[in-house]
Coordinates of C-alpha atoms in Angstrom, one line a residue:
X1 CA 95.5 100.5 127.1
X2 CA 93.9 103.9 126.9
X3 CA 92.4 104.5 123.5
X4 CA 89.9 107.3 124.1
X5 CA 90.1 110.0 121.4
X6 CA 90.1 112.6 124.1
X7 CA 93.5 111.5 125.3
X8 CA 95.1 112.0 121.8
X9 CA 96.3 114.8 119.7
X10 CA 98.0 115.0 116.2
X11 CA 96.0 112.0 115.0
X12 CA 96.9 110.9 111.4
X13 CA 96.3 107.7 109.4
X14 CA 99.0 105.1 109.1
X15 CA 100.3 105.3 105.5
X16 CA 102.2 102.8 103.4
X17 CA 101.0 100.1 105.9
X18 CA 101.3 97.2 103.4
X19 CA 104.8 98.2 102.5
X20 CA 105.8 98.3 106.2
X21 CA 104.2 94.9 106.8
X22 CA 106.1 93.5 103.9
X23 CA 109.3 94.9 105.3
X24 CA 108.8 93.0 108.6
X25 CA 110.2 89.5 109.1
X26 CA 108.6 87.1 111.4
X27 CA 111.0 84.5 112.8
X28 CA 111.0 81.2 114.8
X29 CA 113.6 81.3 117.6
X30 CA 114.8 80.0 121.0
X31 CA 115.7 82.3 123.8
X32 CA 119.4 82.5 124.7
X33 CA 118.8 80.9 128.2
X34 CA 122.5 80.1 128.6
X35 CA 123.7 83.7 128.2
X36 CA 120.8 85.2 130.2
X37 CA 119.7 82.8 132.9
X38 CA 118.5 85.7 135.1
X39 CA 115.8 86.5 132.5
X40 CA 114.0 83.2 133.1
X41 CA 113.3 82.8 129.4
X42 CA 111.3 79.8 128.3
X43 CA 113.2 77.0 126.7
X44 CA 110.5 76.3 124.1
X45 CA 110.7 77.4 120.5
X46 CA 108.6 80.5 119.9
X47 CA 107.8 83.1 117.2
X48 CA 108.2 86.8 117.0
X49 CA 110.3 89.6 115.6
X50 CA 113.9 90.8 116.0
X51 CA 113.5 94.2 117.7
X52 CA 116.5 95.8 115.8
X53 CA 114.9 94.8 112.5
X54 CA 111.5 96.2 113.5
X55 CA 113.1 99.4 114.7
X56 CA 114.2 100.1 111.1
X57 CA 110.6 99.9 109.9
X58 CA 108.5 100.9 112.9
X59 CA 110.6 102.7 115.5
X60 CA 107.5 103.8 117.3
X61 CA 106.8 100.2 118.4
X62 CA 110.3 99.5 119.8
X63 CA 111.5 100.5 123.2
X64 CA 114.9 100.3 124.9
X65 CA 115.3 99.4 128.5
X66 CA 117.2 101.7 130.9
X67 CA 120.3 99.6 131.1
X68 CA 123.7 100.5 129.6
X69 CA 123.1 97.7 127.0
X70 CA 119.7 99.2 126.0
X71 CA 118.0 95.9 125.3
X72 CA 115.1 96.4 122.9
X73 CA 111.6 95.0 123.0
X74 CA 108.7 95.2 120.6
X75 CA 105.3 96.4 121.7
X76 CA 103.4 93.7 119.8
X77 CA 100.0 95.1 120.6
X78 CA 100.9 98.3 118.6
X79 CA 101.5 96.2 115.5
X80 CA 97.8 95.4 115.3
X81 CA 96.8 98.8 114.0
X82 CA 99.4 98.5 111.2
X83 CA 98.1 95.1 110.3
X84 CA 94.5 96.4 110.1
X85 CA 95.5 99.2 107.8
X86 CA 97.6 96.8 105.7
X87 CA 94.6 94.4 105.3
X88 CA 92.4 97.4 104.2
X89 CA 95.1 98.5 101.7
X90 CA 95.3 94.9 100.3
X91 CA 91.5 94.7 100.1
X92 CA 91.5 97.8 97.9
X93 CA 94.0 96.1 95.6
X94 CA 91.8 92.9 95.5
X95 CA 88.7 94.9 94.8
X96 CA 90.4 96.7 91.9
X97 CA 91.7 93.4 90.5
X98 CA 88.2 91.9 90.7
X99 CA 86.8 94.8 88.8
X100 CA 89.4 94.4 86.1
X101 CA 88.7 90.7 85.8
X102 CA 84.9 91.4 85.4
X103 CA 85.7 93.9 82.6
X104 CA 87.9 91.4 80.9
X105 CA 85.3 88.7 81.1
X106 CA 82.7 91.1 79.6
X107 CA 85.0 91.9 76.7
X108 CA 85.5 88.2 75.9
X109 CA 81.7 87.6 75.5

């Protein structure tokens, strides 16, 4: 997708990324091929999210189709930016803990 800065306005960092990642639930599932044969879903076990659950945490990555049922789907590629920021947030925590451990080791000597 288009990602050039010139196409974007109102740019702001993703905040509380780790908290949002922790609120997501990855699941194993099988598609309901019996109820929805016209969808041509695979019959193999797969992994992913439940769109209604994701919508509560990250509404910006969930879309509804234009049917009366408003079936939801997750834009999985948009979750990557959240994961990157969550890893960076977690790394800050790790670095802080490493620093604390070093200080404690020095005090023991």
